[in-house]
Amino acid sequence: MKEKLIEKGLLIVALSALGSLLLIALFIFIEGMPLIVKVGLKDFIASTHWAPTRGSFGILPMILGSLAVTLLALIFGGGLGLAGTMFLAEFAPRWSVRILKPLIELLAGIPSVVYGFMGVVVLVPWIRQTFGGPGFSVLAAGIILGIMILPTVIAISLDALNAVPLSYKEGSLALGATRWQTLYRVQFRAARSGIIASLILAMGRAVGETMAVIMVAGNALLIPTSPLAPVRTLTSNIALEMGYAAGDHQRALFATGVVLFVIIAVLNTIALLTMRERK
Amino acid sequence: MSPEGSVNSPAKLATKNLSVFYGSFQAVIDVGIEFPACAITAIIGPSGCGKSTLLRSLNRMNELIEGAKIRGEILLDGKNIYQLNVLELRKRVGMVFQRPNAFPLSVFDNIAYGPRVHGINRRQKLTEIVERSLKAVRLWDELKDRLDQNALGLTDEQRQRLCIARMLAVEPEVLLLDEPCSALDPIATLHIEDLLRQLKEKYTIVIVTHNMQQAARVSDFTGFMLLGKLIEFGTTSQIFTRPQHPETENYISGRFG
Ligand SMILES: Nc1ncnc2c1ncn2[C@@H]1O[C@H](COP(=O)(O)OP(=O)(O)OP(=O)(O)O)[C@@H](O)[C@H]1O
Ligand SMILES: [Mg+2]
């Protein structure tokens, strides 16, 4: 009887979580879709002119901005994260793993405004002095995001790597393979789906991150032509303009949300498909 | 079965005063054993007596275990194995494990794995090796049309054969097998034993087994271990019919009884 109640209770919680998600999605679509229809999908996502108070609703610069920043974050964060994962899984002495792993997980708990602040104080001036340009740039946002996705990449891919049966490693070493060959030819292969999942989740996090990006990206409404150019992402655009947007402008921001929603949905679908393909 | 006295045939692999420690625990105590070339030597003994430990020290796989140390000598063709490059040693002294550990790769990639890590990349050469290795374990006819299939989808016996083929593909000289049939059914076990009998023409084989009948059926020489010590070593017929030590006799009659 009590079990039944708990079961029912949990079901209701789960359903309401799902329900509110659906409602939010629905709300965004209802608010955003009419504008996309009115402007035309092509003009919305393929036009470069964004002047919402004067009736121009092109978000291409923001789409490209988000892509550029995310790509850079994946290169930095993904590369560093996988290297860290390999080090922790195979080469680091055990005592150091006991210290490093919790530290890395701690990184995930730091509020994004702190990352943004560090970016403004340290990274942006450094980029300005070293490479020139305003400092507020694709590069700055990519590096900050890269650091922010490290915990996601490392935690998930390390779990995946540690779940690979020891017998694979033994089998490979017994054939005279080096530890490095064993790692990338067998262990990484076997953990592939988990590693890809970690990268895609990290990508989702990078696409969705707002605060830290606003602080370091410069937010100019231009298609970025170099890593040193300032950039505005989809999320930044919503956050920066929602305070004063009204009418079609506001609906255009919701429509931007729709585009973000679709991007994330596509990413997750790709993740699911890659994992299924393996079997 | 081999005639008496061929214990004196030249040793391919030998240990001298070999001791292996896990931390302060000594799992193998002063073992001196010679594994004759082109013959099958079985290591028998009760659980925990150090059979696997002895076997795994022969290709330095024991080093994977933290705190494992060895003392004494291991000689391959008369040369201390610690003077060889460990990768070269493991290439020459192959190992098959208790549970078939085929990689989650295609049949082809499993067999080609060893040659590839040793630098062979030409497709034609690899195809040749794969065919030869699969033929050697008599899997070729079954699998020649399924080389692209994931090896994890094979039966237990096929996977264990595949693991043997994978080892043969790097052209080893010594084959170490640690209870290679314990995950297999009796029919598959007999098949693998047949295979080992064929392979001994070219290879020096050491097999650890819990199964007395298996040792009697397949091996030419047998070593009996107890509590880390090698109690007795001789031809298999001698060990099973005229054991010199009461412990050996007890163990064998207990097991057969
Ligand atoms: N990694 C390890 N750390 C510490 N002690 C170990 C380790 N591996 C094995 N031992 C101990 O060493 C002794 C010999 O173990 P080993 O695995 O060589 O025995 P075995 O004869 O192969 O046994 P079995 O027939 O059960 O496989 C055992 O007492 C075991 O508890
Ligand atoms: Mg054992």
Coordinates of C-alpha atoms and ligand atoms in Angstrom, one line a residue:
Chain A
M1 CA 0.0 0.0 0.0
K2 CA 2.7 2.4 1.1
E3 CA 4.9 1.3 -1.8
K4 CA 2.0 1.9 -4.2
L5 CA 1.6 5.5 -2.8
I6 CA 5.3 6.2 -3.2
E7 CA 5.2 4.8 -6.7
K8 CA 2.3 7.0 -7.6
G9 CA 3.9 10.0 -6.0
L10 CA 7.1 9.5 -8.0
L11 CA 5.1 9.1 -11.2
I12 CA 3.3 12.3 -10.6
V13 CA 6.6 14.1 -9.9
A14 CA 8.1 12.7 -13.1
L15 CA 5.1 13.5 -15.2
S16 CA 4.9 17.1 -13.9
A17 CA 8.6 17.6 -14.7
L18 CA 7.9 16.3 -18.2
G19 CA 4.7 18.3 -18.4
S20 CA 6.4 21.6 -17.4
L21 CA 9.1 20.9 -20.0
L22 CA 6.5 20.4 -22.6
L23 CA 4.6 23.5 -21.6
I24 CA 7.8 25.6 -21.8
A25 CA 8.6 24.2 -25.2
L26 CA 5.0 24.8 -26.3
F27 CA 5.0 28.3 -25.0
I28 CA 8.2 29.2 -26.8
F29 CA 6.9 27.7 -30.0
I30 CA 3.5 29.5 -29.7
E31 CA 5.2 32.8 -29.0
G32 CA 8.0 32.4 -31.6
M33 CA 6.5 30.5 -34.5
P34 CA 4.1 33.2 -35.8
L35 CA 7.0 35.6 -36.3
I36 CA 9.0 33.0 -38.2
V37 CA 6.0 32.4 -40.4
K38 CA 5.5 36.1 -40.9
V39 CA 9.1 36.9 -41.7
G40 CA 9.7 33.6 -43.5
L41 CA 12.1 31.0 -42.2
K42 CA 14.6 31.8 -44.9
D43 CA 14.7 35.5 -44.1
F44 CA 14.8 34.7 -40.4
I45 CA 17.8 32.4 -40.3
A46 CA 19.6 33.4 -43.5
S47 CA 19.5 37.2 -43.4
T48 CA 22.3 39.0 -41.7
H49 CA 20.4 42.1 -40.8
W50 CA 19.0 42.3 -37.3
A51 CA 17.2 45.6 -36.5
P52 CA 14.1 44.3 -34.7
T53 CA 12.7 47.7 -33.9
R54 CA 12.7 48.5 -37.6
G55 CA 11.3 45.2 -38.8
S56 CA 14.5 43.4 -39.8
F57 CA 14.8 40.0 -38.1
G58 CA 17.9 38.2 -39.5
I59 CA 19.7 36.1 -37.0
L60 CA 22.4 34.6 -39.2
P61 CA 25.2 36.5 -37.4
M62 CA 24.0 35.1 -34.1
I63 CA 23.7 31.5 -35.4
L64 CA 27.2 31.7 -36.9
G65 CA 28.4 33.3 -33.7
S66 CA 27.0 30.5 -31.6
L67 CA 28.5 27.9 -33.9
A68 CA 31.9 29.6 -33.9
V69 CA 32.1 29.9 -30.2
T70 CA 30.8 26.4 -29.6
L71 CA 33.3 24.9 -32.1
L72 CA 36.2 26.7 -30.4
A73 CA 35.0 25.5 -27.0
L74 CA 34.8 22.0 -28.3
I75 CA 38.3 22.2 -29.7
F76 CA 39.7 23.6 -26.4
G77 CA 37.5 21.9 -23.9
G78 CA 37.1 18.6 -25.8
G79 CA 40.9 18.3 -26.6
L80 CA 42.0 19.3 -23.1
G81 CA 39.2 17.2 -21.5
L82 CA 40.0 14.0 -23.4
A83 CA 43.7 14.5 -22.7
G84 CA 42.9 14.9 -19.1
T85 CA 40.7 11.9 -19.2
M86 CA 43.5 9.8 -20.6
F87 CA 45.9 11.0 -18.1
L88 CA 43.6 10.4 -15.2
A89 CA 42.5 7.0 -16.5
E90 CA 45.9 5.5 -17.3
F91 CA 48.9 7.5 -16.4
A92 CA 48.2 9.5 -13.3
P93 CA 49.3 7.9 -10.0
R94 CA 46.2 6.8 -8.0
W95 CA 46.7 9.4 -5.2
S96 CA 46.6 12.2 -7.6
V97 CA 43.4 11.0 -9.2
R98 CA 41.8 11.0 -5.7
I99 CA 42.6 14.7 -5.5
L100 CA 42.2 15.8 -9.1
K101 CA 38.8 14.2 -9.9
P102 CA 36.8 16.0 -7.1
L103 CA 38.6 19.2 -8.0
I104 CA 37.5 18.9 -11.6
E105 CA 34.0 18.2 -10.5
L106 CA 34.1 21.3 -8.4
L107 CA 34.7 23.3 -11.6
A108 CA 31.1 22.4 -12.6
G109 CA 29.7 24.0 -9.5
I110 CA 31.3 27.5 -10.0
P111 CA 28.6 30.0 -11.2
S112 CA 29.1 31.1 -14.7
V113 CA 29.3 34.7 -13.8
V114 CA 32.6 33.9 -12.0
Y115 CA 34.0 32.4 -15.2
G116 CA 32.8 35.5 -17.0
F117 CA 34.5 37.7 -14.5
M118 CA 37.8 35.8 -14.7
G119 CA 37.5 36.2 -18.5
V120 CA 37.0 39.9 -18.3
V121 CA 39.8 40.5 -15.8
V122 CA 42.4 38.0 -17.1
L123 CA 41.7 36.6 -20.5
V124 CA 40.3 39.5 -22.4
P125 CA 43.3 41.8 -21.6
W126 CA 45.7 39.0 -22.3
I127 CA 44.2 38.5 -25.7
R128 CA 44.1 42.2 -26.4
Q129 CA 47.8 42.5 -25.5
T130 CA 49.0 39.3 -27.2
F131 CA 47.0 39.2 -30.4
G132 CA 45.6 42.7 -30.7
G133 CA 41.9 43.5 -31.4
P134 CA 39.4 44.4 -28.7
G135 CA 40.1 41.3 -26.6
F136 CA 36.3 40.7 -26.3
S137 CA 36.1 38.0 -29.0
V138 CA 35.2 34.6 -30.3
L139 CA 38.5 33.4 -28.9
A140 CA 37.8 34.7 -25.4
A141 CA 34.3 33.1 -25.4
G142 CA 35.6 29.9 -26.8
I143 CA 38.3 29.5 -24.2
I144 CA 36.0 30.4 -21.3
L145 CA 33.4 27.9 -22.6
G146 CA 36.1 25.4 -23.2
I147 CA 37.0 25.6 -19.5
M148 CA 33.4 25.5 -18.5
I149 CA 32.7 22.2 -20.4
L150 CA 35.8 20.5 -19.0
P151 CA 34.0 18.9 -16.1
T152 CA 31.3 17.5 -18.3
V153 CA 33.7 16.1 -20.8
I154 CA 36.0 14.6 -18.2
A155 CA 33.4 13.2 -15.8
I156 CA 31.4 11.4 -18.5
S157 CA 34.3 10.2 -20.6
L158 CA 36.3 9.1 -17.6
D159 CA 33.3 7.0 -16.4
A160 CA 33.0 5.5 -19.9
L161 CA 36.7 4.7 -20.0
N162 CA 36.7 3.2 -16.5
A163 CA 33.8 1.0 -17.5
V164 CA 35.8 -0.7 -20.2
P165 CA 36.6 -4.2 -19.0
L166 CA 40.1 -4.7 -17.8
S167 CA 40.3 -7.8 -20.0
Y168 CA 40.5 -5.7 -23.1
K169 CA 43.4 -3.8 -21.8
E170 CA 45.2 -7.0 -20.7
G171 CA 44.5 -8.6 -24.1
S172 CA 46.0 -5.7 -25.9
L173 CA 49.1 -5.4 -23.7
A174 CA 49.6 -9.2 -23.9
L175 CA 50.0 -8.8 -27.7
G176 CA 52.9 -6.4 -27.2
A177 CA 50.9 -3.2 -27.7
T178 CA 52.1 -0.1 -25.8
R179 CA 49.9 1.5 -23.2
W180 CA 49.2 4.3 -25.5
Q181 CA 48.2 2.0 -28.4
T182 CA 46.0 0.1 -26.0
L183 CA 44.4 3.3 -24.9
Y184 CA 43.4 4.7 -28.2
R185 CA 43.0 1.5 -30.2
V186 CA 41.0 -0.5 -27.7
Q187 CA 39.9 1.4 -24.6
F188 CA 38.8 4.5 -26.5
R189 CA 37.0 2.4 -29.1
A190 CA 35.2 0.5 -26.5
A191 CA 34.2 3.7 -24.6
R192 CA 33.4 5.5 -27.8
S193 CA 29.7 6.0 -27.3
G194 CA 30.2 7.4 -23.8
I195 CA 33.0 9.7 -25.1
I196 CA 30.8 11.0 -27.9
A197 CA 28.0 11.5 -25.5
S198 CA 30.3 13.6 -23.2
L199 CA 31.2 15.8 -26.1
I200 CA 27.7 16.3 -27.3
L201 CA 26.4 17.1 -23.8
A202 CA 29.3 19.5 -23.5
M203 CA 28.3 21.0 -26.8
G204 CA 24.8 21.5 -25.5
R205 CA 26.2 23.2 -22.5
A206 CA 28.3 25.5 -24.7
V207 CA 25.5 26.4 -27.0
G208 CA 23.2 27.2 -24.1
E209 CA 25.6 29.1 -21.9
T210 CA 24.8 32.8 -21.7
M211 CA 26.2 34.9 -18.8
A212 CA 29.9 34.1 -19.2
V213 CA 29.6 34.6 -23.0
I214 CA 27.9 38.0 -22.7
M215 CA 30.7 39.1 -20.5
V216 CA 33.6 38.2 -22.7
A217 CA 32.3 38.0 -26.3
G218 CA 31.8 41.7 -27.1
N219 CA 28.3 41.1 -28.4
A220 CA 28.7 43.0 -31.7
L221 CA 26.1 42.2 -34.3
L222 CA 28.5 41.1 -36.9
I223 CA 29.4 37.9 -38.6
P224 CA 32.7 37.0 -37.0
T225 CA 35.5 37.1 -39.5
S226 CA 38.4 36.2 -37.2
P227 CA 38.8 34.6 -33.8
L228 CA 39.7 38.0 -32.5
A229 CA 36.5 39.6 -33.7
P230 CA 33.7 40.3 -31.2
V231 CA 30.6 38.1 -31.5
R232 CA 27.0 37.8 -30.3
T233 CA 25.5 34.3 -29.7
L234 CA 21.8 33.3 -29.9
T235 CA 21.5 33.1 -26.1
S236 CA 23.3 36.4 -25.6
N237 CA 21.0 38.1 -28.0
I238 CA 17.9 36.9 -26.0
A239 CA 19.4 37.9 -22.7
L240 CA 20.7 41.3 -23.9
E241 CA 17.4 42.4 -25.5
M242 CA 14.6 40.8 -23.5
G243 CA 14.6 43.7 -21.0
Y244 CA 13.2 46.2 -23.5
A245 CA 11.8 44.1 -26.3
A246 CA 8.1 44.3 -27.1
G247 CA 5.7 43.3 -29.8
D248 CA 7.4 41.6 -32.8
H249 CA 10.8 42.2 -31.3
Q250 CA 9.8 40.1 -28.3
R251 CA 8.4 37.5 -30.5
A252 CA 11.6 37.5 -32.5
L253 CA 13.5 36.7 -29.3
F254 CA 11.1 33.8 -28.7
A255 CA 11.7 32.7 -32.3
T256 CA 15.5 32.8 -31.5
G257 CA 14.6 30.4 -28.7
V258 CA 12.9 28.1 -31.1
V259 CA 16.0 28.0 -33.2
L260 CA 18.1 27.2 -30.2
F261 CA 15.6 24.5 -29.2
V262 CA 15.9 22.9 -32.7
I263 CA 19.7 23.1 -32.6
I264 CA 19.8 21.3 -29.2
A265 CA 17.2 18.7 -30.4
V266 CA 19.3 18.0 -33.4
L267 CA 22.5 17.6 -31.3
N268 CA 20.8 15.2 -29.0
T269 CA 19.4 13.2 -31.9
I270 CA 22.9 12.9 -33.4
A271 CA 24.1 11.7 -30.0
L272 CA 21.4 9.1 -29.7
L273 CA 22.0 7.9 -33.2
T274 CA 25.8 7.5 -32.8
M275 CA 25.2 5.5 -29.7
R276 CA 22.7 3.2 -31.3
E277 CA 24.8 2.8 -34.4
R278 CA 27.4 1.1 -32.3
K279 CA 25.1 -1.9 -31.6
Chain B
M1 CA 52.3 -38.9 -25.0
S2 CA 56.0 -38.1 -24.9
P3 CA 58.5 -40.8 -23.9
E4 CA 60.2 -40.6 -20.6
G5 CA 63.4 -38.6 -20.4
S6 CA 62.5 -35.9 -22.9
V7 CA 62.4 -33.6 -19.9
N8 CA 66.0 -33.3 -21.0
S9 CA 65.0 -31.8 -24.4
P10 CA 66.1 -28.2 -24.7
A11 CA 64.1 -25.7 -22.7
K12 CA 62.5 -22.9 -24.6
L13 CA 61.6 -21.0 -21.5
A14 CA 62.8 -21.6 -18.0
T15 CA 62.7 -20.0 -14.6
K16 CA 65.4 -20.1 -11.9
N17 CA 64.7 -19.5 -8.3
L18 CA 61.7 -17.5 -9.3
S19 CA 59.8 -15.8 -6.5
V20 CA 56.8 -13.5 -7.0
F21 CA 55.5 -11.1 -4.4
Y22 CA 52.3 -9.1 -4.0
G23 CA 53.4 -6.5 -1.5
S24 CA 54.7 -8.6 1.3
F25 CA 52.8 -11.8 0.3
Q26 CA 54.8 -14.3 -1.6
A27 CA 52.6 -16.1 -4.1
V28 CA 55.4 -18.0 -5.9
I29 CA 58.3 -19.5 -3.9
D30 CA 61.6 -20.4 -5.5
V31 CA 60.2 -22.0 -8.6
G32 CA 62.6 -23.5 -11.1
I33 CA 60.9 -25.0 -14.1
E34 CA 61.8 -25.7 -17.7
F35 CA 59.3 -25.6 -20.5
P36 CA 60.5 -27.8 -23.3
A37 CA 60.2 -26.6 -26.9
C38 CA 57.4 -27.8 -29.1
A39 CA 55.6 -29.5 -26.2
I40 CA 52.7 -28.8 -24.0
T41 CA 53.4 -28.3 -20.3
A42 CA 50.5 -28.2 -17.9
I43 CA 50.6 -26.5 -14.6
I44 CA 48.1 -28.0 -12.1
G45 CA 47.4 -27.3 -8.4
P46 CA 44.6 -26.2 -6.1
S47 CA 43.1 -22.8 -6.3
G48 CA 45.3 -20.0 -5.1
C49 CA 48.6 -22.0 -5.3
G50 CA 50.1 -19.4 -7.7
K51 CA 49.6 -20.9 -11.1
S52 CA 48.3 -17.8 -12.7
T53 CA 50.9 -15.7 -11.0
L54 CA 53.7 -17.9 -12.3
L55 CA 52.2 -17.8 -15.8
R56 CA 51.7 -14.0 -15.8
S57 CA 55.3 -13.4 -14.7
L58 CA 56.5 -15.3 -17.8
N59 CA 55.4 -12.4 -20.1
R60 CA 55.6 -9.7 -17.5
M61 CA 51.9 -9.2 -17.4
N62 CA 52.2 -9.3 -13.6
E63 CA 53.6 -5.9 -13.7
L64 CA 50.2 -4.5 -14.3
I65 CA 49.3 -5.3 -10.7
E66 CA 50.4 -2.7 -8.3
G67 CA 52.9 -3.9 -5.8
A68 CA 53.8 -7.1 -7.7
K69 CA 57.6 -7.8 -7.6
I70 CA 59.7 -10.7 -8.8
R71 CA 63.0 -12.1 -7.8
G72 CA 65.0 -14.7 -9.6
E73 CA 65.4 -15.3 -13.3
I74 CA 63.3 -16.1 -16.3
L75 CA 65.1 -17.2 -19.4
L76 CA 63.8 -17.3 -22.9
D77 CA 66.1 -19.2 -25.2
G78 CA 68.6 -18.9 -22.4
K79 CA 68.4 -15.1 -22.2
N80 CA 67.0 -13.2 -19.3
I81 CA 63.6 -11.7 -20.3
Y82 CA 64.4 -8.5 -18.4
Q83 CA 67.1 -7.9 -21.0
L84 CA 64.4 -7.9 -23.7
N85 CA 62.1 -5.0 -24.6
V86 CA 58.9 -5.8 -22.8
L87 CA 56.9 -5.3 -26.0
E88 CA 59.1 -7.7 -27.9
L89 CA 58.9 -10.2 -25.1
R90 CA 55.1 -10.1 -25.1
K91 CA 55.1 -10.5 -28.9
R92 CA 57.2 -13.6 -28.6
V93 CA 55.4 -15.0 -25.5
G94 CA 51.7 -14.7 -26.3
M95 CA 48.9 -15.2 -23.8
V96 CA 45.3 -16.4 -23.8
F97 CA 43.1 -15.7 -20.9
Q98 CA 40.4 -17.5 -19.0
R99 CA 37.5 -15.6 -20.4
P100 CA 37.6 -15.0 -24.1
N101 CA 38.5 -11.3 -24.4
A102 CA 37.9 -10.6 -28.0
F103 CA 37.9 -6.8 -28.6
P104 CA 34.7 -5.0 -29.5
L105 CA 36.0 -4.8 -33.1
S106 CA 35.3 -6.8 -36.2
V107 CA 36.7 -10.3 -36.6
F108 CA 39.2 -9.0 -39.1
D109 CA 40.3 -6.1 -36.8
N110 CA 40.7 -8.4 -33.9
I111 CA 43.2 -10.6 -35.7
A112 CA 44.9 -7.7 -37.4
Y113 CA 45.3 -5.9 -34.1
G114 CA 48.6 -7.4 -33.1
P115 CA 50.3 -7.1 -36.5
R116 CA 49.0 -3.5 -36.7
V117 CA 50.5 -2.4 -33.4
H118 CA 53.7 -3.9 -34.5
G119 CA 53.7 -1.8 -37.6
I120 CA 52.2 -3.9 -40.3
N121 CA 49.6 -1.8 -42.2
R122 CA 49.5 -3.1 -45.7
R123 CA 46.0 -4.4 -46.4
Q124 CA 47.1 -7.3 -48.5
K125 CA 49.6 -8.5 -45.9
L126 CA 47.0 -8.1 -43.1
T127 CA 44.5 -10.1 -45.2
E128 CA 47.0 -12.9 -45.6
I129 CA 47.7 -12.9 -41.8
V130 CA 44.0 -13.0 -41.0
E131 CA 43.4 -15.9 -43.3
R132 CA 46.4 -17.8 -42.1
S133 CA 45.6 -17.2 -38.4
L134 CA 41.9 -18.1 -38.7
K135 CA 42.9 -21.3 -40.6
A136 CA 45.3 -22.2 -37.9
V137 CA 42.5 -22.2 -35.4
R138 CA 40.0 -23.7 -37.9
L139 CA 37.7 -20.8 -37.9
W140 CA 38.3 -19.7 -41.5
D141 CA 35.5 -21.7 -43.0
E142 CA 33.0 -20.5 -40.4
L143 CA 34.0 -16.9 -40.5
K144 CA 35.4 -16.1 -43.9
D145 CA 32.2 -14.4 -44.9
R146 CA 31.8 -12.6 -41.6
L147 CA 35.1 -10.9 -41.2
D148 CA 33.4 -7.6 -40.9
Q149 CA 31.1 -8.7 -38.1
N150 CA 31.6 -7.6 -34.6
A151 CA 33.5 -10.3 -32.7
L152 CA 31.4 -10.0 -29.6
G153 CA 28.6 -11.6 -31.5
L154 CA 30.4 -14.9 -31.8
T155 CA 29.9 -18.0 -29.6
D156 CA 32.1 -18.5 -26.5
E157 CA 34.1 -21.2 -28.4
Q158 CA 34.5 -19.0 -31.5
R159 CA 35.7 -16.1 -29.4
Q160 CA 38.2 -18.2 -27.5
R161 CA 39.5 -19.6 -30.9
L162 CA 39.6 -16.0 -32.1
C163 CA 41.7 -15.0 -29.2
I164 CA 44.1 -17.8 -30.0
A165 CA 44.2 -16.7 -33.6
R166 CA 44.8 -13.2 -32.5
M167 CA 47.8 -14.3 -30.5
L168 CA 49.1 -16.5 -33.4
A169 CA 48.9 -13.5 -35.8
V170 CA 51.9 -11.8 -34.1
E171 CA 53.9 -15.0 -34.7
P172 CA 54.8 -15.8 -31.1
E173 CA 57.1 -18.6 -30.0
V174 CA 55.6 -19.5 -26.7
L175 CA 51.8 -19.7 -25.9
L176 CA 50.7 -19.2 -22.4
L177 CA 47.1 -20.2 -21.7
D178 CA 45.4 -19.6 -18.3
E179 CA 42.5 -22.0 -18.0
P180 CA 41.5 -21.3 -21.6
C181 CA 38.6 -23.7 -21.5
S182 CA 37.0 -22.8 -18.2
A183 CA 34.3 -20.7 -19.9
L184 CA 33.6 -23.4 -22.5
D185 CA 31.3 -26.4 -22.6
P186 CA 32.8 -29.9 -22.7
I187 CA 32.6 -30.3 -26.5
A188 CA 34.2 -26.9 -27.2
T189 CA 36.9 -27.9 -24.6
L190 CA 37.7 -31.0 -26.6
H191 CA 37.9 -28.9 -29.7
I192 CA 40.4 -26.5 -28.2
E193 CA 42.5 -29.4 -26.8
D194 CA 42.7 -30.8 -30.4
L195 CA 43.8 -27.5 -31.6
L196 CA 46.5 -27.3 -28.9
R197 CA 47.8 -30.7 -29.9
Q198 CA 48.2 -29.4 -33.5
L199 CA 49.8 -26.1 -32.4
K200 CA 52.5 -27.8 -30.3
E201 CA 54.3 -28.8 -33.5
K202 CA 55.3 -25.2 -33.9
Y203 CA 54.9 -23.7 -30.5
T204 CA 56.0 -24.1 -26.9
I205 CA 52.8 -24.3 -25.0
V206 CA 52.1 -23.7 -21.3
I207 CA 48.6 -24.3 -20.0
V208 CA 47.2 -23.7 -16.6
T209 CA 44.3 -25.9 -15.8
H210 CA 42.1 -26.9 -12.9
N211 CA 40.9 -29.9 -14.9
M212 CA 43.0 -33.0 -14.2
Q213 CA 41.6 -34.9 -17.1
Q214 CA 42.5 -32.1 -19.4
A215 CA 46.1 -32.0 -18.2
A216 CA 46.3 -35.8 -18.6
R217 CA 44.7 -35.6 -22.1
V218 CA 46.6 -32.8 -23.6
S219 CA 50.0 -32.3 -22.0
D220 CA 53.4 -33.8 -22.4
F221 CA 54.8 -32.5 -19.2
T222 CA 53.1 -31.5 -15.9
G223 CA 54.1 -29.4 -13.0
F224 CA 52.2 -29.6 -9.7
M225 CA 52.1 -26.5 -7.5
L226 CA 51.1 -26.2 -3.9
L227 CA 51.1 -23.0 -1.8
G228 CA 53.4 -21.2 -4.2
K229 CA 55.9 -24.0 -4.5
L230 CA 56.6 -26.3 -7.5
I231 CA 56.2 -29.7 -5.8
E232 CA 56.9 -31.9 -8.7
F233 CA 57.6 -31.7 -12.4
G234 CA 57.9 -34.6 -14.9
T235 CA 56.3 -36.1 -17.9
T236 CA 52.6 -36.2 -17.7
S237 CA 52.5 -40.0 -17.6
Q238 CA 54.9 -40.1 -14.8
I239 CA 53.1 -37.5 -12.7
F240 CA 49.8 -39.2 -13.2
T241 CA 50.9 -42.8 -12.8
R242 CA 53.9 -42.7 -10.5
P243 CA 54.0 -39.4 -8.6
Q244 CA 57.1 -39.1 -6.4
H245 CA 55.6 -36.8 -3.8
P246 CA 52.7 -37.7 -1.5
E247 CA 51.2 -34.3 -2.0
T248 CA 51.0 -34.8 -5.7
E249 CA 49.5 -38.2 -5.2
N250 CA 46.9 -36.9 -2.8
Y251 CA 45.9 -34.1 -5.1
I252 CA 45.7 -36.3 -8.2
S253 CA 43.9 -39.2 -6.5
G254 CA 41.6 -36.7 -4.7
R255 CA 40.7 -35.1 -8.0
F256 CA 40.3 -38.3 -9.9
G257 CA 38.7 -40.2 -7.0
Ligands
LIG1 N1 46.6 -8.9 -7.2 C1 46.8 -9.6 -6.2 N2 47.1 -9.0 -5.0 C2 47.4 -9.7 -3.9 N3 47.4 -11.1 -3.9 C3 47.1 -11.7 -5.0 C4 46.8 -11.0 -6.2 N4 46.5 -11.9 -7.2 C5 46.6 -13.1 -6.6 N5 47.0 -13.0 -5.3 C6 47.2 -14.1 -4.3 O1 48.3 -14.9 -4.8 C7 48.0 -16.2 -4.6 C8 48.2 -17.0 -6.0 O2 47.2 -16.5 -6.8 P1 47.0 -17.0 -8.3 O3 45.9 -16.3 -9.0 O4 48.3 -17.1 -9.0 O5 46.5 -18.5 -8.0 P2 45.9 -19.6 -9.0 O6 46.7 -20.8 -8.7 O7 46.0 -19.1 -10.4 O8 44.5 -19.8 -8.5 P3 43.2 -20.2 -9.3 O9 43.3 -21.6 -9.6 O10 42.1 -19.9 -8.4 O11 43.2 -19.3 -10.6 C9 46.6 -16.4 -4.0 O12 46.8 -16.6 -2.7 C10 46.0 -15.0 -4.3 O13 45.2 -14.7 -3.2
MG2 MG 44.4 -18.6 -11.8

